[in-house]
Short mmCIF file of C-alpha atoms in Angstrom, two decimals:
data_model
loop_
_atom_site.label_atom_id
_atom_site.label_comp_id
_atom_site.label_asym_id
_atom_site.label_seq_id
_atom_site.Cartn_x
_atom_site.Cartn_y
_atom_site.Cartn_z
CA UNK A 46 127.89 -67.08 255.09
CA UNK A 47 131.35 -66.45 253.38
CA UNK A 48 130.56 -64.29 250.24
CA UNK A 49 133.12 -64.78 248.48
CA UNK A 50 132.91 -68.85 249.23
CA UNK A 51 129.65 -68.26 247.79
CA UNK A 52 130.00 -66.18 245.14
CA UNK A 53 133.20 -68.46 243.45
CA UNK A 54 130.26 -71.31 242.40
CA UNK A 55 128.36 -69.20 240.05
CA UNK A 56 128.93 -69.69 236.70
CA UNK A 57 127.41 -68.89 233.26
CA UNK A 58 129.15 -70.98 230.62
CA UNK A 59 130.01 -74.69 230.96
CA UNK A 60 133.56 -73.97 231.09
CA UNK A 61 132.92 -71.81 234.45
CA UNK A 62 130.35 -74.87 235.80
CA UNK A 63 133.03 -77.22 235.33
CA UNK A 64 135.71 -75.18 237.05
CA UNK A 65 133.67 -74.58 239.76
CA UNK A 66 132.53 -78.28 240.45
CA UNK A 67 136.28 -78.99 240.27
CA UNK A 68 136.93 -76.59 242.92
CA UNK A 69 134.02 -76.08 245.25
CA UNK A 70 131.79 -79.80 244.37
CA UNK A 71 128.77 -77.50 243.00
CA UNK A 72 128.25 -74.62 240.62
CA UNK A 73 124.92 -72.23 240.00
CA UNK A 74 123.95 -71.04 236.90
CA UNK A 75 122.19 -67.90 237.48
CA UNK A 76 118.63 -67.78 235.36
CA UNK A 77 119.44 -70.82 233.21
CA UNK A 78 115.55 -71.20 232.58
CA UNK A 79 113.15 -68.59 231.44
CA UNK A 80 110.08 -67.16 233.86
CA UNK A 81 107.56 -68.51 231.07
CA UNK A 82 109.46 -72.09 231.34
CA UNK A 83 109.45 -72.17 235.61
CA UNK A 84 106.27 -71.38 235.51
CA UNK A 85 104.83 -74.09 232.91
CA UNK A 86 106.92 -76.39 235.25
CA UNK A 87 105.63 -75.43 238.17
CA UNK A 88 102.19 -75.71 237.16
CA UNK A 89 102.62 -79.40 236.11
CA UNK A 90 104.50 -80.32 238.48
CA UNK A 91 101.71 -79.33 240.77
CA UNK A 92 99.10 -81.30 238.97
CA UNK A 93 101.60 -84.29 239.21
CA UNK A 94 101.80 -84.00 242.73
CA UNK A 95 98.02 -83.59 243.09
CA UNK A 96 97.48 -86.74 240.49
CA UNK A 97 100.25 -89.25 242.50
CA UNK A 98 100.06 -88.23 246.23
CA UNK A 99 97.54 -90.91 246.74
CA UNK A 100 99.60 -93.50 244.33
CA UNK A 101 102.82 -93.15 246.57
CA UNK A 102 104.30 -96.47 248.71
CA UNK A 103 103.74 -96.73 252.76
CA UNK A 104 107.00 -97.70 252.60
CA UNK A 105 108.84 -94.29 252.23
CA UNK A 106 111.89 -93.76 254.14
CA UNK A 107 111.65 -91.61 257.42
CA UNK A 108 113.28 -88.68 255.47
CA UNK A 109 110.79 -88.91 252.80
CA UNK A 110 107.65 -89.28 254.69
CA UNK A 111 105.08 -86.21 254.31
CA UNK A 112 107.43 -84.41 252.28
CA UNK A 113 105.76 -82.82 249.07
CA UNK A 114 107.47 -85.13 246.37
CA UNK A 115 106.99 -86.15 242.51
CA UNK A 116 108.58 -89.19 241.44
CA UNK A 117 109.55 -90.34 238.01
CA UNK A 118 109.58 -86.87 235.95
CA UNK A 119 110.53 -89.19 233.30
CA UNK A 120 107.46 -91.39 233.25
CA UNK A 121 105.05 -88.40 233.72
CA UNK A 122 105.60 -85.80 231.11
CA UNK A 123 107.76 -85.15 227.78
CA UNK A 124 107.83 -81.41 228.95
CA UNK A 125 109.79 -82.48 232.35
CA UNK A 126 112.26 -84.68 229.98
CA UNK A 127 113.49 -82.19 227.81
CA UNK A 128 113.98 -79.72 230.58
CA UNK A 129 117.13 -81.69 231.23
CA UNK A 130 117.61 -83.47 227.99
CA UNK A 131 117.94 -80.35 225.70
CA UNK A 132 119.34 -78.01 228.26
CA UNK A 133 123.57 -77.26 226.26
CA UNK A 134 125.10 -76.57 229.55
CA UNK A 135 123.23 -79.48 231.07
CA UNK A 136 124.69 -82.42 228.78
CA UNK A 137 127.92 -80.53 228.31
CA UNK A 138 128.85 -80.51 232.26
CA UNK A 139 127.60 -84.02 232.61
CA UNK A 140 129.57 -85.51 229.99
CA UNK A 141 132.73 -83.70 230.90
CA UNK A 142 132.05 -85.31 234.46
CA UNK A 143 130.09 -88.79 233.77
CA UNK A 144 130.93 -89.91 230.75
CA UNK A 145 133.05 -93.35 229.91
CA UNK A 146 135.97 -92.33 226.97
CA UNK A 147 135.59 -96.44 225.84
CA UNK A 148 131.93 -96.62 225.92
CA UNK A 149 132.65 -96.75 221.98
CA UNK A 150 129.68 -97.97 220.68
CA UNK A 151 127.95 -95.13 220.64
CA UNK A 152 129.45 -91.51 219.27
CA UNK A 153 132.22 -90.30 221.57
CA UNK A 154 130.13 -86.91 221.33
CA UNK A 155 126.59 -88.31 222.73
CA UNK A 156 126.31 -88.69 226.24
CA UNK A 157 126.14 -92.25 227.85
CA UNK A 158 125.72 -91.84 231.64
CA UNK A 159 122.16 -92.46 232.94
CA UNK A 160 119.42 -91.04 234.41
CA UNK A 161 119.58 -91.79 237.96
CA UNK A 162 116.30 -90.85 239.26
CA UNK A 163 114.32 -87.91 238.08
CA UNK A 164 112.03 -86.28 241.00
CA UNK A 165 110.17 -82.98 242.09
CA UNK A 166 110.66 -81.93 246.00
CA UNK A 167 109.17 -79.45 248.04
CA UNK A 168 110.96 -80.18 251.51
CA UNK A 169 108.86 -79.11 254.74
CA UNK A 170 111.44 -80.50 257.78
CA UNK A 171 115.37 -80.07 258.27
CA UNK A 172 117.51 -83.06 256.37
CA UNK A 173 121.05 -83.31 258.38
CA UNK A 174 124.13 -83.23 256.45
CA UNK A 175 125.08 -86.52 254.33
CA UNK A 176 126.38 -87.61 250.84
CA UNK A 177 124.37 -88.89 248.06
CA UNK A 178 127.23 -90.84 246.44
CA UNK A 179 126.65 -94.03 249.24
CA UNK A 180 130.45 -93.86 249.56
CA UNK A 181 132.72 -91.16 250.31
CA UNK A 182 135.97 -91.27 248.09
CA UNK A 183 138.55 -88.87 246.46
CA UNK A 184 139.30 -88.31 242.56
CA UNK A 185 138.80 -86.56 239.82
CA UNK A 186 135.96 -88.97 238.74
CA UNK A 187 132.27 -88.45 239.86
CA UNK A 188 130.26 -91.26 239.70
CA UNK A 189 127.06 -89.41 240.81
CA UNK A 190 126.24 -86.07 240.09
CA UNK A 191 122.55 -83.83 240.45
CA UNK A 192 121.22 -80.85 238.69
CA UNK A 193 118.47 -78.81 240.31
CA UNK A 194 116.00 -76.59 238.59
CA UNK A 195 114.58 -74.35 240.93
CA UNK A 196 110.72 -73.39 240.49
CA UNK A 197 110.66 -71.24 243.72
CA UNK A 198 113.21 -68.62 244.68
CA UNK A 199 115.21 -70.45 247.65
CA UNK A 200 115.66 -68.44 251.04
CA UNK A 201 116.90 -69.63 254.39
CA UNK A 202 113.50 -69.02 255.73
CA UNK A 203 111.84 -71.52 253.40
CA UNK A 204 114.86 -74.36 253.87
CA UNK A 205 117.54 -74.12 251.26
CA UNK A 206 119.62 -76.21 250.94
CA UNK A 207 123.28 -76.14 252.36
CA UNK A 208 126.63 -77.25 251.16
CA UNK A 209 130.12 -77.22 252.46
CA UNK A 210 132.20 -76.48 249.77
CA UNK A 211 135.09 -78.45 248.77
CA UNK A 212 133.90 -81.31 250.94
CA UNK A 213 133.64 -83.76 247.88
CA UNK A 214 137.18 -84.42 248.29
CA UNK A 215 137.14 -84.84 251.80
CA UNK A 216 136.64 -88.71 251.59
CA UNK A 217 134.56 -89.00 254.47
CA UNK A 218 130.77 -89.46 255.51
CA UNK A 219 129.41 -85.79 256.31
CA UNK A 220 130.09 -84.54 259.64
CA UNK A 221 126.49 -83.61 261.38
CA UNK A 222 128.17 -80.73 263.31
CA UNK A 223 129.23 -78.83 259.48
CA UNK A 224 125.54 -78.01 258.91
CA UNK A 225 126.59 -75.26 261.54
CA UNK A 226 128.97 -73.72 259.21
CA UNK A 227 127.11 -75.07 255.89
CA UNK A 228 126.50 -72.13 253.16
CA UNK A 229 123.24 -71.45 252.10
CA UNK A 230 122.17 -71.91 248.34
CA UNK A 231 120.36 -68.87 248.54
CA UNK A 232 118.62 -68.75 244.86
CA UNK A 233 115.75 -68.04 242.56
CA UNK A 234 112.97 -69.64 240.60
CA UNK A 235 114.84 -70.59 237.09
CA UNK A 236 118.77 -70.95 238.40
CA UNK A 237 120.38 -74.01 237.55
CA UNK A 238 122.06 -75.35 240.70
CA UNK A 239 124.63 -78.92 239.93
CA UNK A 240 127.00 -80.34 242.78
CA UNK A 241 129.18 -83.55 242.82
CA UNK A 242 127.46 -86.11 244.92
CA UNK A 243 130.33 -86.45 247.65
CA UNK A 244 129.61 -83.04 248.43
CA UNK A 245 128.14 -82.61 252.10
CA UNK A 246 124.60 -80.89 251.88
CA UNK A 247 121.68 -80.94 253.47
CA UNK A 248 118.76 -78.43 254.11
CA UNK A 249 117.20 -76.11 256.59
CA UNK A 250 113.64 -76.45 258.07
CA UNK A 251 111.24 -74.67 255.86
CA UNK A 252 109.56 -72.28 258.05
CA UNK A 253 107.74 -69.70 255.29
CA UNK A 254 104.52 -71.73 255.41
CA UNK A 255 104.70 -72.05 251.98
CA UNK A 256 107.00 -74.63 249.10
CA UNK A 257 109.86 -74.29 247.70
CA UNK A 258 109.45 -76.78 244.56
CA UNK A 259 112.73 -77.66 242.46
CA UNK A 260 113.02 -80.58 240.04
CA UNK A 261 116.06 -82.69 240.90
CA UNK A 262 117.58 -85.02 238.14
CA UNK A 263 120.20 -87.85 239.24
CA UNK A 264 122.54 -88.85 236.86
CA UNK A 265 125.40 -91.68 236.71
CA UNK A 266 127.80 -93.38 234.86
CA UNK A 267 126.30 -96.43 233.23
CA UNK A 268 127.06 -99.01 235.23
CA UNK A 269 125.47 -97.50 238.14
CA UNK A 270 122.02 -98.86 239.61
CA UNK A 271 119.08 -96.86 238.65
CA UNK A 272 116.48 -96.01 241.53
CA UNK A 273 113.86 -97.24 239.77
CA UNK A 274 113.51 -99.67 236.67
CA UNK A 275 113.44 -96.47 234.09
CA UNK A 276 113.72 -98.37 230.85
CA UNK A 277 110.69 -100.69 231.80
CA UNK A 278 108.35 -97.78 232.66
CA UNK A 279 108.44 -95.28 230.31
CA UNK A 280 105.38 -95.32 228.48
CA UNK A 281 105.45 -96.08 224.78
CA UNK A 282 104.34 -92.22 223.61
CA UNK A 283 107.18 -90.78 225.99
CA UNK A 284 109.63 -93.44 224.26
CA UNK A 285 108.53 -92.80 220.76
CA UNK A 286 109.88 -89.04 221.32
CA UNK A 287 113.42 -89.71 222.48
CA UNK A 288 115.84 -89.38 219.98
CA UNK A 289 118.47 -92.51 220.37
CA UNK A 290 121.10 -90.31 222.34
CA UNK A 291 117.94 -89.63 224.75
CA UNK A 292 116.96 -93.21 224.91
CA UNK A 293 120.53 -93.95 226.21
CA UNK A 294 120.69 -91.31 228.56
CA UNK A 295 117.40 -93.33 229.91
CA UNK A 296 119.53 -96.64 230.24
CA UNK A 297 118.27 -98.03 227.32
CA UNK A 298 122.29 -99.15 225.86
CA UNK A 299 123.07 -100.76 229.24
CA UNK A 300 120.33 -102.16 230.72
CA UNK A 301 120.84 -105.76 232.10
CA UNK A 302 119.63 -108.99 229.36
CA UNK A 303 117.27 -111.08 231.01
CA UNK A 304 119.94 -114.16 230.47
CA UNK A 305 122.88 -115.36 227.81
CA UNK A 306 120.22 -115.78 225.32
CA UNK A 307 119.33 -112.55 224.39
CA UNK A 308 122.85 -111.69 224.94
CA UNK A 309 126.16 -110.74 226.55
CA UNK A 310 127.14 -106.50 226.14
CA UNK A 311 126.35 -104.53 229.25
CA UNK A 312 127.35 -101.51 225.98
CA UNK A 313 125.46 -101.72 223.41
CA UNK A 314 125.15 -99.08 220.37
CA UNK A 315 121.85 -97.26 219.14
CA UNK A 316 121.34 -100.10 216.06
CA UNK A 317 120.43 -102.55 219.29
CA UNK A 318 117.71 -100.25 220.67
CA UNK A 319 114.13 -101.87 220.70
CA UNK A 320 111.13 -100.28 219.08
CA UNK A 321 108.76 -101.17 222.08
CA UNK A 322 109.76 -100.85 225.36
CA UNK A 323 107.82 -103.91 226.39
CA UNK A 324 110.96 -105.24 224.39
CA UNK A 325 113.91 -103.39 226.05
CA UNK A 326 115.41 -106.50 227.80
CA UNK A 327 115.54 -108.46 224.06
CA UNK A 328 117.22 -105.66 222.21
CA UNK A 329 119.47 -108.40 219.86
CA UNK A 330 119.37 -108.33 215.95
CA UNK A 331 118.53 -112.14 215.70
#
């Protein structure tokens, strides 16, 4: 592992996040989260994954099969949401990287890129090196970026995960052979980990015999596809306790009409959000 590769990414302000996503495609934010905090999310995230295991699709992708996984943080738990909702260092990074400057209906200070996907992992097997932006391309643009909260301390003997730095400009697919020379995210329970999703990562084999549980949050710029259909899902109690900046992070201000009738603005400001979400797709003021 190059040290002082290694060491460059951590950062403890948003300034020094930003920097070192420009530079290296990730950043770590030593001990972002308290102890007390991890382990409240650690604890309910176990429950979750107690409560859904059963629930989950036979149609999981090979990479994904009998992997410990939560899906839908979002959906599940108002505690999970404002982990990454009212986290200063969080919204400030992602705006400098994901937000649209004429998205002008709602206040050029809010956020308005999306939530993604919003998951809980605690990998078992070796993933290979890849990309999680589909494409590879250059810029100074992101379209996807993630932000890990890690609820276990993250060795190489329990799989961490591995990233070549500087490979989010490389504008290609990821080369299987650079896991080789990948450098470890060696971290612990309550660091803030965020890379640009061109980066090349992937993850070792987790050998400890025990997890390594982080919470993973997806983000996009707006007119990305979400994973799932987040603004139909979240239940009306969750909904009721975003503030409207929240409920656009969620998709909620461009989110797809149903047709012409309802309307036409794939941007729409806070004064067009619905009150139910049963009414999301009808958000007009007719």
């Amino acid at each position: 592992m190059d040290q002082a590769v290694y060491k460059s990414a951590l950062a403890n302000t948003s300034e020094e996040c930003i920097s070192s996503i420009c530079r290296d495609g990730y950043a770590r934010i030593p001990q972002a989260f308290g102890q007390d905090t991890v382990k409240e999310a650690l604890d309910r995230i176990r429950y979750w994954f107690e409560k859904t295991i059963g629930e989950q699709s036979d149609r999981m992708p090979r990479l994904n099969r009998a992997q410990p996984m939560v899906y839908n943080l979002q959906s599940k738990d108002m505690f999970f949401n404002r982990l990454i909702l009212e986290t200063p260092i969080i919204e400030d990074t992602l705006k400098h990287f994901l937000n649209d400057q004429w998205f002008s209906v709602v206040p050029p200070e809010d956020p308005n890129y999306i939530l993604r996907s919003f998951l809980a992992r605690s990998s078992n097997y070796r993933m290979p090196m890849h990309i999680d932006s589909f494409v590879p391309y250059t810029g100074s643009f992101p379209f996807i970026m993630q932000c890990s909260i890690l609820l276990e301390d993250q060795t190489l003997e329990n799989g961490c995960t591995l990233i070549v730095p500087g490979s989010h400009q490389a504008d290609q697919y990821a080369d299987p052979e650079s896991y080789k020379t990948a450098v470890p995210i060696e971290a612990r329970a309550g660091d803030l980990v965020f890379w640009d999703s061109r980066i090349w990562h992937g993850a070792g084999e987790n050998t400890s015999g025990g997890t390594r549980w982080s919470i993973i949050a997806t983000f996009c710029r707006w007119w990305i596809k979400q994973a799932f259909d987040i603004p139909g899902n979240v239940p009306q109690e969750i909904y009721d306790q975003f503030t409207n900046r929240q409920r656009a992070v969620m998709g909620y201000c461009s989110v797809p009409y149903d047709d012409e009738t309802y309307g036409i603005d794939m941007k729409r400001g806070y004064e067009l959000l619905p009150e139910k979400v049963s009414d999301y797709k009808y958000s007009h003021s007719a």
